[in-house]
GROMACS .gro file of C-alpha atoms in nm:
model
  292
    1MET     CA    1   2.692  -2.597   2.821
    2ARG     CA    2   2.376  -2.752   3.006
    3ARG     CA    3   2.082  -2.532   3.093
    4SER     CA    4   1.904  -2.540   3.417
    5LYS     CA    5   1.557  -2.716   3.478
    6ARG     CA    6   1.442  -2.347   3.552
    7GLU     CA    7   1.592  -2.211   3.223
    8ARG     CA    8   1.422  -2.509   3.042
    9ILE     CA    9   1.065  -2.422   3.210
   10LEU     CA   10   1.110  -2.097   3.102
   11ASP     CA   11   1.210  -2.191   2.753
   12ARG     CA   12   0.906  -2.411   2.724
   13ALA     CA   13   0.634  -2.163   2.881
   14LEU     CA   14   0.771  -1.918   2.621
   15HIS     CA   15   0.715  -2.174   2.356
   16TRP     CA   16   0.340  -2.229   2.456
   17VAL     CA   17   0.267  -1.837   2.499
   18GLY     CA   18   0.424  -1.754   2.186
   19LEU     CA   19   0.189  -2.043   2.037
   20GLY     CA   20  -0.120  -1.937   2.223
   21ALA     CA   21  -0.094  -1.563   2.082
   22THR     CA   22  -0.047  -1.684   1.725
   23LEU     CA   23  -0.342  -1.912   1.733
   24SER     CA   24  -0.557  -1.634   1.877
   25GLY     CA   25  -0.487  -1.398   1.587
   26LEU     CA   26  -0.578  -1.671   1.358
   27LEU     CA   27  -0.865  -1.785   1.521
   28VAL     CA   28  -0.999  -1.414   1.533
   29LEU     CA   29  -0.926  -1.363   1.150
   30ALA     CA   30  -1.103  -1.707   1.078
   31VAL     CA   31  -1.401  -1.611   1.277
   32LEU     CA   32  -1.398  -1.270   1.120
   33LEU     CA   33  -1.347  -1.413   0.755
   34ILE     CA   34  -1.596  -1.681   0.817
   35ASP     CA   35  -1.860  -1.426   0.938
   36VAL     CA   36  -1.810  -1.183   0.644
   37GLY     CA   37  -1.802  -1.454   0.393
   38LEU     CA   38  -2.142  -1.607   0.491
   39ASP     CA   39  -2.309  -1.277   0.457
   40GLY     CA   40  -2.127  -1.151   0.152
   41LEU     CA   41  -2.066  -1.435  -0.072
   42PRO     CA   42  -2.480  -1.502  -0.160
   43ARG     CA   43  -2.475  -1.136  -0.273
   44LEU     CA   44  -2.173  -1.154  -0.497
   45SER     CA   45  -2.245  -1.129  -0.864
   46TRP     CA   46  -2.174  -1.005  -1.199
   47GLU     CA   47  -2.412  -0.746  -1.151
   48PHE     CA   48  -2.284  -0.645  -0.811
   49LEU     CA   49  -1.952  -0.578  -0.973
   50THR     CA   50  -2.069  -0.382  -1.272
   51SER     CA   51  -2.381  -0.176  -1.109
   52TYR     CA   52  -2.354   0.179  -0.996
   53PRO     CA   53  -2.454   0.266  -0.614
   54SER     CA   54  -2.839   0.274  -0.525
   55ARG     CA   55  -3.088   0.364  -0.304
   56ARG     CA   56  -3.250   0.020  -0.336
   57PRO     CA   57  -2.981  -0.239  -0.159
   58GLU     CA   58  -3.063  -0.512  -0.388
   59GLN     CA   59  -2.976  -0.287  -0.686
   60ALA     CA   60  -2.648  -0.124  -0.551
   61GLY     CA   61  -2.332  -0.250  -0.694
   62ILE     CA   62  -1.969  -0.128  -0.646
   63LEU     CA   63  -1.838  -0.059  -1.030
   64SER     CA   64  -1.774   0.315  -0.948
   65ALA     CA   65  -1.612   0.245  -0.590
   66LEU     CA   66  -1.376  -0.069  -0.770
   67VAL     CA   67  -1.259   0.137  -1.066
   68GLY     CA   68  -1.187   0.446  -0.858
   69SER     CA   69  -0.954   0.221  -0.629
   70LEU     CA   70  -0.791   0.098  -0.927
   71TRP     CA   71  -0.749   0.481  -1.075
   72LEU     CA   72  -0.620   0.571  -0.754
   73LEU     CA   73  -0.373   0.275  -0.720
   74VAL     CA   74  -0.225   0.345  -1.019
   75LEU     CA   75  -0.171   0.708  -0.994
   76THR     CA   76  -0.031   0.650  -0.620
   77ALA     CA   77   0.211   0.392  -0.763
   78LEU     CA   78   0.335   0.648  -1.091
   79VAL     CA   79   0.398   0.923  -0.821
   80ALA     CA   80   0.573   0.726  -0.524
   81PHE     CA   81   0.763   0.455  -0.720
   82PRO     CA   82   1.010   0.692  -0.877
   83LEU     CA   83   1.001   0.951  -0.575
   84GLY     CA   84   1.071   0.672  -0.333
   85VAL     CA   85   1.330   0.489  -0.536
   86GLY     CA   86   1.516   0.829  -0.638
   87ALA     CA   87   1.512   0.934  -0.273
   88ALA     CA   88   1.687   0.574  -0.151
   89ILE     CA   89   1.937   0.597  -0.434
   90TYR     CA   90   2.011   0.940  -0.341
   91LEU     CA   91   2.059   0.855   0.092
   92GLU     CA   92   2.192   0.511   0.030
   93GLU     CA   93   2.463   0.602  -0.252
   94TYR     CA   94   2.521   1.001  -0.278
   95ALA     CA   95   2.470   1.103   0.058
   96GLY     CA   96   2.703   0.946   0.261
   97ARG     CA   97   2.707   0.937   0.633
   98THR     CA   98   2.650   1.318   0.686
   99TRP     CA   99   2.423   1.489   0.964
  100TRP     CA  100   2.223   1.594   0.669
  101SER     CA  101   2.142   1.243   0.558
  102ARG     CA  102   2.115   1.113   0.931
  103TRP     CA  103   1.865   1.386   0.971
  104VAL     CA  104   1.649   1.306   0.659
  105GLU     CA  105   1.673   0.932   0.775
  106VAL     CA  106   1.515   0.978   1.095
  107ASN     CA  107   1.239   1.182   0.971
  108VAL     CA  108   1.145   0.976   0.698
  109ALA     CA  109   1.133   0.682   0.938
  110ASN     CA  110   0.940   0.862   1.209
  111LEU     CA  111   0.665   0.971   0.859
  112ALA     CA  112   0.624   0.614   0.819
  113ALA     CA  113   0.470   0.579   1.176
  114VAL     CA  114   0.250   0.896   1.129
  115PRO     CA  115  -0.147   0.850   1.151
  116SER     CA  116  -0.302   0.832   0.806
  117ILE     CA  117  -0.558   1.113   0.961
  118ILE     CA  118  -0.253   1.338   0.939
  119TYR     CA  119  -0.162   1.294   0.578
  120GLY     CA  120  -0.548   1.371   0.486
  121LEU     CA  121  -0.517   1.683   0.693
  122LEU     CA  122  -0.224   1.808   0.471
  123GLY     CA  123  -0.368   1.659   0.142
  124LEU     CA  124  -0.667   1.868   0.218
  125GLU     CA  125  -0.481   2.186   0.283
  126ILE     CA  126  -0.250   2.144  -0.025
  127PHE     CA  127  -0.408   1.917  -0.284
  128VAL     CA  128  -0.734   2.026  -0.245
  129ARG     CA  129  -0.731   2.415  -0.151
  130ALA     CA  130  -0.412   2.545  -0.264
  131LEU     CA  131  -0.357   2.335  -0.592
  132PHE     CA  132  -0.711   2.372  -0.685
  133PRO     CA  133  -0.648   2.529  -1.032
  134VAL     CA  134  -0.460   2.199  -1.122
  135THR     CA  135  -0.629   1.959  -0.908
  136ASN     CA  136  -0.960   2.073  -0.919
  137GLY     CA  137  -1.033   1.996  -0.563
  138ARG     CA  138  -1.195   1.698  -0.448
  139SER     CA  139  -1.073   1.481  -0.727
  140VAL     CA  140  -0.913   1.161  -0.821
  141LEU     CA  141  -0.565   1.354  -0.872
  142SER     CA  142  -0.555   1.522  -0.520
  143GLY     CA  143  -0.650   1.157  -0.368
  144ALA     CA  144  -0.371   0.979  -0.562
  145LEU     CA  145  -0.133   1.311  -0.422
  146THR     CA  146  -0.233   1.222  -0.094
  147MET     CA  147  -0.182   0.875  -0.087
  148SER     CA  148   0.144   0.919  -0.247
  149LEU     CA  149   0.236   1.118   0.069
  150LEU     CA  150   0.129   0.814   0.299
  151VAL     CA  151   0.302   0.528   0.124
  152LEU     CA  152   0.622   0.707   0.010
  153PRO     CA  153   0.819   0.716   0.362
  154ILE     CA  154   0.716   0.332   0.329
  155VAL     CA  155   0.856   0.316  -0.011
  156VAL     CA  156   1.184   0.478   0.068
  157LEU     CA  157   1.286   0.238   0.368
  158ALA     CA  158   1.190  -0.083   0.155
  159ALA     CA  159   1.410   0.051  -0.128
  160ARG     CA  160   1.684   0.168   0.095
  161GLU     CA  161   1.695  -0.152   0.282
  162ALA     CA  162   1.691  -0.339  -0.061
  163ILE     CA  163   1.981  -0.092  -0.211
  164HIS     CA  164   2.171  -0.156   0.132
  165SER     CA  165   2.148  -0.563   0.130
  166VAL     CA  166   2.360  -0.544  -0.218
  167PRO     CA  167   2.656  -0.673  -0.132
  168ALA     CA  168   2.988  -0.411  -0.152
  169SER     CA  169   3.201  -0.663  -0.344
  170ILE     CA  170   2.944  -0.597  -0.641
  171ARG     CA  171   3.003  -0.227  -0.647
  172GLU     CA  172   3.387  -0.287  -0.575
  173ALA     CA  173   3.439  -0.495  -0.879
  174ALA     CA  174   3.227  -0.287  -1.100
  175TYR     CA  175   3.419   0.034  -0.988
  176ALA     CA  176   3.757  -0.185  -1.040
  177LEU     CA  177   3.625  -0.224  -1.422
  178GLY     CA  178   3.604   0.121  -1.477
  179GLY     CA  179   3.261   0.175  -1.440
  180THR     CA  180   3.118   0.501  -1.301
  181ARG     CA  181   2.885   0.549  -0.993
  182TRP     CA  182   2.577   0.569  -1.195
  183GLN     CA  183   2.657   0.292  -1.442
  184VAL     CA  184   2.748   0.077  -1.136
  185ILE     CA  185   2.381   0.173  -0.958
  186ARG     CA  186   2.205   0.143  -1.286
  187ASP     CA  187   2.358  -0.180  -1.390
  188HIS     CA  188   2.445  -0.389  -1.084
  189VAL     CA  189   2.260  -0.217  -0.786
  190LEU     CA  190   1.932  -0.152  -0.900
  191PRO     CA  191   1.869  -0.494  -1.077
  192LEU     CA  192   1.999  -0.687  -0.782
  193ALA     CA  193   1.787  -0.460  -0.546
  194LEU     CA  194   1.486  -0.468  -0.793
  195PRO     CA  195   1.289  -0.751  -0.596
  196GLY     CA  196   1.313  -0.650  -0.275
  197ILE     CA  197   1.186  -0.262  -0.402
  198LEU     CA  198   0.931  -0.397  -0.600
  199THR     CA  199   0.793  -0.620  -0.315
  200GLY     CA  200   0.814  -0.318  -0.055
  201THR     CA  201   0.612  -0.091  -0.303
  202ILE     CA  202   0.362  -0.354  -0.360
  203LEU     CA  203   0.281  -0.418   0.004
  204ALA     CA  204   0.318  -0.047   0.054
  205LEU     CA  205   0.022  -0.014  -0.190
  206SER     CA  206  -0.169  -0.257  -0.040
  207ARG     CA  207  -0.201  -0.044   0.256
  208ALA     CA  208  -0.309   0.267   0.060
  209ILE     CA  209  -0.593   0.078  -0.140
  210GLY     CA  210  -0.736   0.013   0.246
  211GLU     CA  211  -0.680   0.340   0.393
  212THR     CA  212  -1.028   0.548   0.444
  213ALA     CA  213  -0.900   0.807   0.667
  214PRO     CA  214  -0.731   1.036   0.440
  215LEU     CA  215  -0.989   1.029   0.169
  216ILE     CA  216  -1.271   1.085   0.390
  217THR     CA  217  -1.083   1.419   0.516
  218ILE     CA  218  -1.022   1.567   0.154
  219GLY     CA  219  -1.366   1.479   0.074
  220ALA     CA  220  -1.414   1.175  -0.139
  221LEU     CA  221  -1.790   1.102  -0.235
  222THR     CA  222  -2.007   0.796  -0.111
  223TYR     CA  223  -2.200   0.848  -0.433
  224ILE     CA  224  -2.125   0.808  -0.763
  225ALA     CA  225  -2.289   0.695  -1.081
  226PHE     CA  226  -2.034   0.727  -1.343
  227LEU     CA  227  -1.719   0.636  -1.408
  228PRO     CA  228  -1.422   0.887  -1.488
  229PRO     CA  229  -1.289   0.941  -1.822
  230LEU     CA  230  -0.978   0.781  -1.918
  231SER     CA  231  -0.824   1.132  -2.003
  232PRO     CA  232  -0.621   1.369  -1.843
  233GLU     CA  233  -0.949   1.555  -1.769
  234GLY     CA  234  -1.047   1.233  -1.574
  235LEU     CA  235  -0.787   1.297  -1.348
  236ARG     CA  236  -0.969   1.624  -1.212
  237THR     CA  237  -1.332   1.442  -1.147
  238PRO     CA  238  -1.471   1.334  -0.810
  239PHE     CA  239  -1.422   0.983  -0.715
  240THR     CA  240  -1.502   0.714  -0.451
  241VAL     CA  241  -1.337   0.392  -0.338
  242LEU     CA  242  -1.424   0.076  -0.214
  243PRO     CA  243  -1.327   0.146   0.182
  244ILE     CA  244  -1.557   0.453   0.140
  245GLN     CA  245  -1.853   0.284  -0.036
  246ILE     CA  246  -1.819   0.002   0.266
  247PHE     CA  247  -1.808   0.248   0.509
  248ASN     CA  248  -2.125   0.433   0.361
  249TRP     CA  249  -2.300   0.094   0.347
  250ILE     CA  250  -2.217  -0.023   0.680
  251SER     CA  251  -2.362   0.307   0.845
  252ARG     CA  252  -2.694   0.279   0.683
  253PRO     CA  253  -2.977   0.088   0.909
  254GLN     CA  254  -3.097  -0.135   0.589
  255LYS     CA  255  -2.966  -0.467   0.650
  256GLY     CA  256  -2.939  -0.531   0.273
  257PHE     CA  257  -2.676  -0.255   0.279
  258HIS     CA  258  -2.519  -0.425   0.569
  259VAL     CA  259  -2.484  -0.742   0.317
  260ASN     CA  260  -2.359  -0.534   0.056
  261ALA     CA  261  -2.068  -0.400   0.282
  262ALA     CA  262  -1.956  -0.717   0.336
  263ALA     CA  263  -1.996  -0.843  -0.015
  264GLY     CA  264  -1.760  -0.518  -0.094
  265ILE     CA  265  -1.540  -0.653   0.206
  266LEU     CA  266  -1.474  -0.968  -0.001
  267VAL     CA  267  -1.378  -0.796  -0.334
  268LEU     CA  268  -1.120  -0.601  -0.141
  269LEU     CA  269  -0.976  -0.906   0.030
  270ALA     CA  270  -0.941  -1.040  -0.322
  271VAL     CA  271  -0.778  -0.733  -0.463
  272LEU     CA  272  -0.536  -0.754  -0.166
  273LEU     CA  273  -0.431  -1.114  -0.176
  274LEU     CA  274  -0.376  -1.063  -0.565
  275MET     CA  275  -0.138  -0.767  -0.477
  276ASN     CA  276   0.045  -0.958  -0.228
  277ALA     CA  277   0.031  -1.292  -0.494
  278THR     CA  278   0.175  -1.064  -0.733
  279ALA     CA  279   0.452  -0.916  -0.502
  280ILE     CA  280   0.571  -1.290  -0.455
  281TYR     CA  281   0.560  -1.351  -0.791
  282LEU     CA  282   0.790  -1.049  -0.880
  283ARG     CA  283   1.037  -1.140  -0.611
  284HIS     CA  284   1.090  -1.489  -0.700
  285ARG     CA  285   1.073  -1.435  -1.080
  286PHE     CA  286   1.352  -1.150  -1.054
  287GLN     CA  287   1.540  -1.350  -0.795
  288ARG     CA  288   1.524  -1.637  -1.046
  289ARG     CA  289   1.645  -1.439  -1.355
  290LEU     CA  290   1.949  -1.285  -1.153
  291GLU     CA  291   2.043  -1.656  -1.032
  292ILE     CA  292   2.088  -1.755  -1.384
   0.00000   0.00000   0.00000
C-alpha cells in the first residue's frame, strides 16, 4: 500500500525529532563527563583511594567509603537475590492465575516505582529502631537490609520476566519424561532463565550503589576513619558509602573538596561501568554455554 505524502513527511519529522532527543541526551551526558573528568582526573591517585577522610582536602581519601559501598553491595546481593528469585519462581511456576497472585503482581510492580526515600523511612523504623538489638542501629546490616528492600521488587520483576521467557515446550518435554515440578524448574527452567536473572539483578544492584537518600535517612555517617572488621561483628558497625562521601564534599565551601567530589564521582562511575560490564559478560557466557 502506498503511503501518502503527508504520512511520509510525518515519518521523516518523527525520525528527526527522535534523533534530536537522543543526541541532546548524549550531548548533556558528554558535557557532564568532561567537566567532572577535568576536575577529578588530576586528583585520582593511589593515595586518594587508600586514605581516610580528612579535614584537609589534599589529604582526604575514599577508602572507608569505597569499602563501605562494597560491603553494602555484597550484603544486599546476598539478601535480595535468593528472596527475589524465590518469589519469582513461586509467582511464575506455583501460584497460578489466582486473585492472590494478581494482587501480589500489581503490588510488586507498584513497589518498583516507589521513591527511594520511602524505603529509607521504612528501614529507619524497622531495621534501625525496632530491630536495634540485632542490627545495632545505624550499621552496615541496617543499610544492606534497607537497600535490599529497595532492589527486591526490581529483582522479582526481572527474574519473573526471565522465567516467563522460557518456552513452554521445554517444560512439557521435561514433564513428559517424568520429571517433577521442582526437577523441571531446577534442571531446565532456571538454567535457561539464569542469564536474564543475573543481568536484572546486577542492574538492580547498580541502582543500589548509587542511591543516597535511603542511607542518609537511616543515618549513615559522613566521616569514618576505620574499616569494619571482616566478621559477623563487622556487620553491626557504623558505615559510610561513596554517594554520601561525595555529597558531604560537595556541600563544603572549600574548592579542594569539590575536586575530591569530582574524583569520587569518577570512581563511582568506574564501579558502575564494571558492574554493567560484568552483567553483559555473564549474560553472553551463560547464553553461549546453553547454546553449546
